[in-house]
Each structure stands twice: as C-alpha cells, then as structure tokens.
Coordinates of C-alpha atoms in Angstrom, one line a residue:
Q1 CA -25.9 10.7 -9.3
R2 CA -24.2 7.4 -9.2
A3 CA -20.5 7.1 -10.7
R4 CA -20.6 4.5 -14.1
A5 CA -18.7 1.6 -12.7
P6 CA -15.2 0.9 -14.0
P7 CA -14.0 -2.1 -15.4
M8 CA -12.7 -4.8 -12.2
N9 CA -8.9 -5.0 -13.3
S10 CA -8.9 -1.2 -13.4
P11 CA -6.5 0.8 -10.9
Q12 CA -7.3 2.0 -7.6
L13 CA -7.8 5.6 -6.5
L14 CA -8.3 6.4 -2.8
L15 CA -10.1 9.8 -2.5
I16 CA -9.9 11.7 0.7
A17 CA -11.9 14.7 1.4
H18 CA -13.0 16.8 4.3
E19 CA -17.1 16.3 3.7
R20 CA -18.4 13.0 1.9
T21 CA -21.8 15.1 0.9
D22 CA -20.1 17.8 -0.6
A23 CA -20.9 18.8 -4.5
R24 CA -17.4 18.8 -5.3
V25 CA -16.4 15.6 -4.1
G26 CA -19.3 14.0 -5.4
R27 CA -17.7 15.4 -9.1
R28 CA -14.4 14.2 -8.3
V29 CA -15.9 10.7 -7.7
R30 CA -17.8 10.3 -10.8
A31 CA -15.2 12.2 -13.2
F32 CA -12.5 9.2 -11.9
A33 CA -14.7 6.8 -12.0
D34 CA -16.0 7.8 -15.8
H35 CA -12.0 7.8 -16.7
G36 CA -11.7 4.2 -15.7
W37 CA -10.7 4.6 -12.0
Q38 CA -12.0 2.2 -9.1
V39 CA -12.6 4.9 -6.2
L40 CA -12.6 4.3 -2.7
G41 CA -13.5 7.1 -0.8
A42 CA -12.6 7.9 2.7
S43 CA -13.7 11.2 4.1
F44 CA -15.3 13.1 7.3
H45 CA -18.8 14.0 7.5
R46 CA -20.5 17.5 9.3
P47 CA -24.0 16.4 10.0
R48 CA -26.7 19.1 8.7
P49 CA -30.6 19.0 8.8
G50 CA -32.2 18.0 5.8
R51 CA -29.2 16.8 4.2
S52 CA -28.7 13.1 3.1
D53 CA -26.1 11.4 4.6
D54 CA -25.8 8.4 2.1
V55 CA -23.4 8.6 -0.9
P56 CA -23.6 6.5 -3.7
W57 CA -20.1 5.5 -3.8
E58 CA -18.1 2.8 -2.0
N59 CA -17.0 5.1 1.2
I60 CA -14.7 4.9 5.1
H61 CA -16.4 6.8 7.2
L62 CA -13.6 9.1 9.1
G63 CA -15.5 10.8 11.6
Q64 CA -17.6 13.7 12.2
T65 CA -16.0 17.6 12.2
R66 CA -17.8 20.9 12.6
D67 CA -17.2 24.2 10.7
R68 CA -14.1 26.5 12.2
A69 CA -13.4 24.1 14.9
Y70 CA -9.9 23.5 14.5
A71 CA -8.7 21.8 17.6
R72 CA -11.2 19.0 17.3
R73 CA -10.5 18.5 13.6
L74 CA -6.6 17.8 14.7
L75 CA -8.0 15.2 17.0
A76 CA -10.3 14.0 13.8
I77 CA -6.7 13.7 11.7
V78 CA -5.4 11.8 14.3
A79 CA -8.2 9.1 14.4
A80 CA -8.8 9.0 10.7
I81 CA -5.1 7.7 10.6
F82 CA -6.1 4.5 12.6
V83 CA -9.4 4.3 11.0
L84 CA -7.9 4.0 7.4
W85 CA -5.1 2.0 9.3
R86 CA -7.2 -0.6 10.5
Q87 CA -9.0 -0.7 6.8
R88 CA -5.5 -1.1 4.6
D89 CA -6.6 -3.8 3.3
R90 CA -9.5 -2.2 1.2
F91 CA -6.5 0.2 -0.3
R92 CA -3.5 -1.7 -0.2
H93 CA -2.6 -1.9 -4.0
A94 CA -4.1 2.2 -4.4
A95 CA -2.1 3.2 -7.6
A96 CA -2.8 6.8 -6.2
F97 CA -4.4 9.0 -3.4
Y98 CA -6.2 12.5 -4.4
V99 CA -6.5 14.4 -1.2
I100 CA -8.9 17.2 -1.1
N101 CA -7.7 20.3 1.6
S102 CA -4.2 20.2 2.7
D103 CA -4.9 19.0 6.5
N104 CA -6.0 15.8 4.7
A105 CA -2.4 14.9 3.1
F106 CA -1.5 14.2 6.5
V107 CA -3.4 11.7 6.7
A108 CA -2.3 10.4 3.0
L109 CA 1.3 11.0 4.5
A110 CA 0.7 8.6 7.1
L111 CA -0.6 6.4 5.5
R112 CA 2.6 6.2 2.6
M113 CA 4.7 6.0 5.4
L114 CA 3.1 3.2 7.4
L115 CA 2.4 0.9 3.8
G116 CA 6.0 1.5 3.1
R117 CA 4.8 2.2 -0.6
R118 CA 5.4 6.2 -2.1
I119 CA 2.4 6.2 -3.7
P120 CA 1.9 9.4 -5.8
L121 CA 0.0 11.8 -4.0
F122 CA -2.3 14.9 -5.5
L123 CA -3.4 17.5 -3.5
E124 CA -6.2 19.8 -4.7
I125 CA -6.6 23.2 -3.0
A126 CA -9.7 25.5 -3.5
D127 CA -9.7 27.7 -1.0
I128 CA -7.3 28.9 1.8
Q129 CA -8.4 28.6 5.4
P130 CA -7.9 32.1 8.0
P131 CA -5.4 29.9 10.1
F132 CA -2.7 29.7 7.8
V133 CA -2.9 33.2 6.6
G134 CA -2.2 34.7 10.1
R135 CA 1.2 36.5 11.0
R136 CA 1.0 35.0 14.7
V137 CA 2.9 31.7 15.7
V138 CA -0.1 29.4 14.5
G139 CA 0.0 30.8 11.3
K140 CA 3.8 30.2 10.4
G141 CA 3.0 26.8 11.8
L142 CA 0.9 26.0 9.3
R143 CA 2.5 27.2 6.8
W144 CA 5.9 25.8 7.7
L145 CA 3.9 22.1 8.1
E146 CA 2.0 22.8 4.6
R147 CA 5.4 23.4 2.6
R148 CA 7.2 20.3 4.7
V149 CA 3.6 18.5 2.6
L150 CA 3.5 20.2 -0.4
A151 CA 7.2 18.9 -0.6
R152 CA 6.2 15.4 -0.5
T153 CA 3.0 16.0 -2.9
E154 CA 3.7 15.0 -6.6
C155 CA 1.0 17.8 -8.2
L156 CA -0.9 20.6 -6.5
V157 CA -4.2 20.8 -7.7
T158 CA -5.7 24.3 -8.0
T159 CA -9.1 25.7 -9.8
S160 CA -6.8 28.1 -11.5
P161 CA -3.4 29.6 -11.9
G162 CA -4.2 32.5 -10.0
F163 CA -5.5 30.4 -7.1
R164 CA -1.7 28.6 -6.5
R165 CA -0.1 32.0 -6.3
R166 CA -2.5 32.6 -3.1
I167 CA -1.1 29.8 -1.3
P168 CA 1.5 31.3 1.5
S169 CA 3.3 27.8 1.2
C170 CA 3.4 27.6 -2.9
P171 CA 5.1 30.5 -4.2
T172 CA 6.6 29.8 -7.1
A173 CA 5.4 27.2 -9.4
S174 CA 9.4 25.7 -9.7
R175 CA 8.8 24.6 -5.7
C176 CA 5.2 23.6 -6.1
P177 CA 4.4 21.4 -9.7
S178 CA 1.0 22.4 -9.7
A179 CA -1.8 21.6 -13.0
T180 CA -6.0 23.3 -12.8
L181 CA -9.1 21.9 -12.7
S182 CA -10.2 24.2 -15.8
T183 CA -7.3 22.6 -18.0
P184 CA -7.5 19.0 -20.0
T185 CA -3.9 17.9 -19.1
T186 CA -1.7 18.1 -16.5
S187 CA 1.9 20.3 -16.5
A188 CA 4.9 18.0 -17.5
A189 CA 5.9 17.8 -13.8
C190 CA 2.4 16.5 -12.9
S191 CA 2.1 13.9 -15.6
R192 CA 5.4 12.5 -15.1
S193 CA 4.1 11.5 -11.4
W194 CA 0.7 10.3 -12.4
P195 CA 0.2 6.6 -12.9
G196 CA -1.0 5.9 -16.4
S197 CA -1.7 9.3 -17.3
T198 CA -1.7 9.3 -21.0
R199 CA -4.5 6.3 -20.6
R200 CA -6.6 7.1 -18.1
G201 CA -7.9 11.1 -16.7
S202 CA -5.5 12.7 -14.6
P203 CA -6.1 15.2 -11.3
T204 CA -7.1 17.7 -13.6
T205 CA -9.6 16.2 -15.8
P206 CA -12.8 18.8 -15.8
A207 CA -15.9 17.9 -13.1

C-alpha cells in the first residue's frame, strides 16, 4: 500500500529500519506520510523466497543481513554508516530520525555526530534480542552500550508501558522517557523533543 504524498514543504524524517519489507516498517512509513512528513527510508534487507524486494517509498539500501548472524550484523552497521554518509545530501535537513531496533540507533548517532547537528532521535524497540539479556560479558557489554544509546535518545517508543519495564537498560521512566504506539499522544518528555508535535504526527501515532 502506497503512502499518501505529503506537501513539498513538509519536514523530512529519516527512518532507519532492520528490514525494508517488514510490515511494521511499512505501517510506520505510511503513518508518518499521512501526518505530513516526507519519509526517507534507510533499511537493511534479508532476502526471502516468495517475498518482493521492492517497497513503494524512497529508500536507501543499507545492505543485506541474516537472522542471528550477530558478528555479520556488526559489520553491516559499520558499512551502513559509510553508505549513509555518502548520501548525506539526501537527508542533510532532516528534522528527526526515527529508528527501529537499538542496533540501528548506533547508525543514527554516528550520523548525528558526523553531520554536527543534534537531530532528535526516536527509538522504537518491539522485541528484546537474546544477547541483550545474557549474564555473561557479552550481555553486560551490550546492555552498557544500550544505556549509552538511550541516554542520547529523545524518546523510547514501545508497544506498551509494560514492555518498557522489560528492557534491561531502561529500568525507570525517569531515566528513559517513553511513549507507546497504543496511545494517541506522547509523554510530556517526548512531546517537548518531537519537532512540531502539536501540529504533526508523533512517534506514537497509531500505525
């Protein structure tokens, strides 16, 4: 389903995602476009038999990934930073970054640093990967990194308030301003950071 085209002078949103053909990604793109945002996608892809590789919105291909291939995923994230940096003119004036999954937030933070602009970053987490809950060195290291990411994120978007409490790196609301996809408005902390939140769709717009 194609998103409604926003006005030419609409603010731009860069949406960084794990899989461009994922239904959730399509719903987010359409929801933001329907609320007046020019959405530029930047996403990875996992080829699967019988699934179309095309998407009906503008998208920057970040490379291919595989399920559970975490070492390869790390290399893909580094490569994605270079891909987006080479195409930075396409989103130089973006008003916000919306990122699905915490590993992609590293890409957004690197871009923000390279661009020299504190572009508001909104992070959606809908599932918790096994390595993030491990008790060994790897798990502890990943949680430490995730805490650094959340400290630099304007708002965490989850499917429900209860889900936020299950994220190991985000134990309290004061440390991690959050909003949910099931509510029509963001929390006060999130609304203060969201560009034009009183006029346009917020990250918690039902999709």
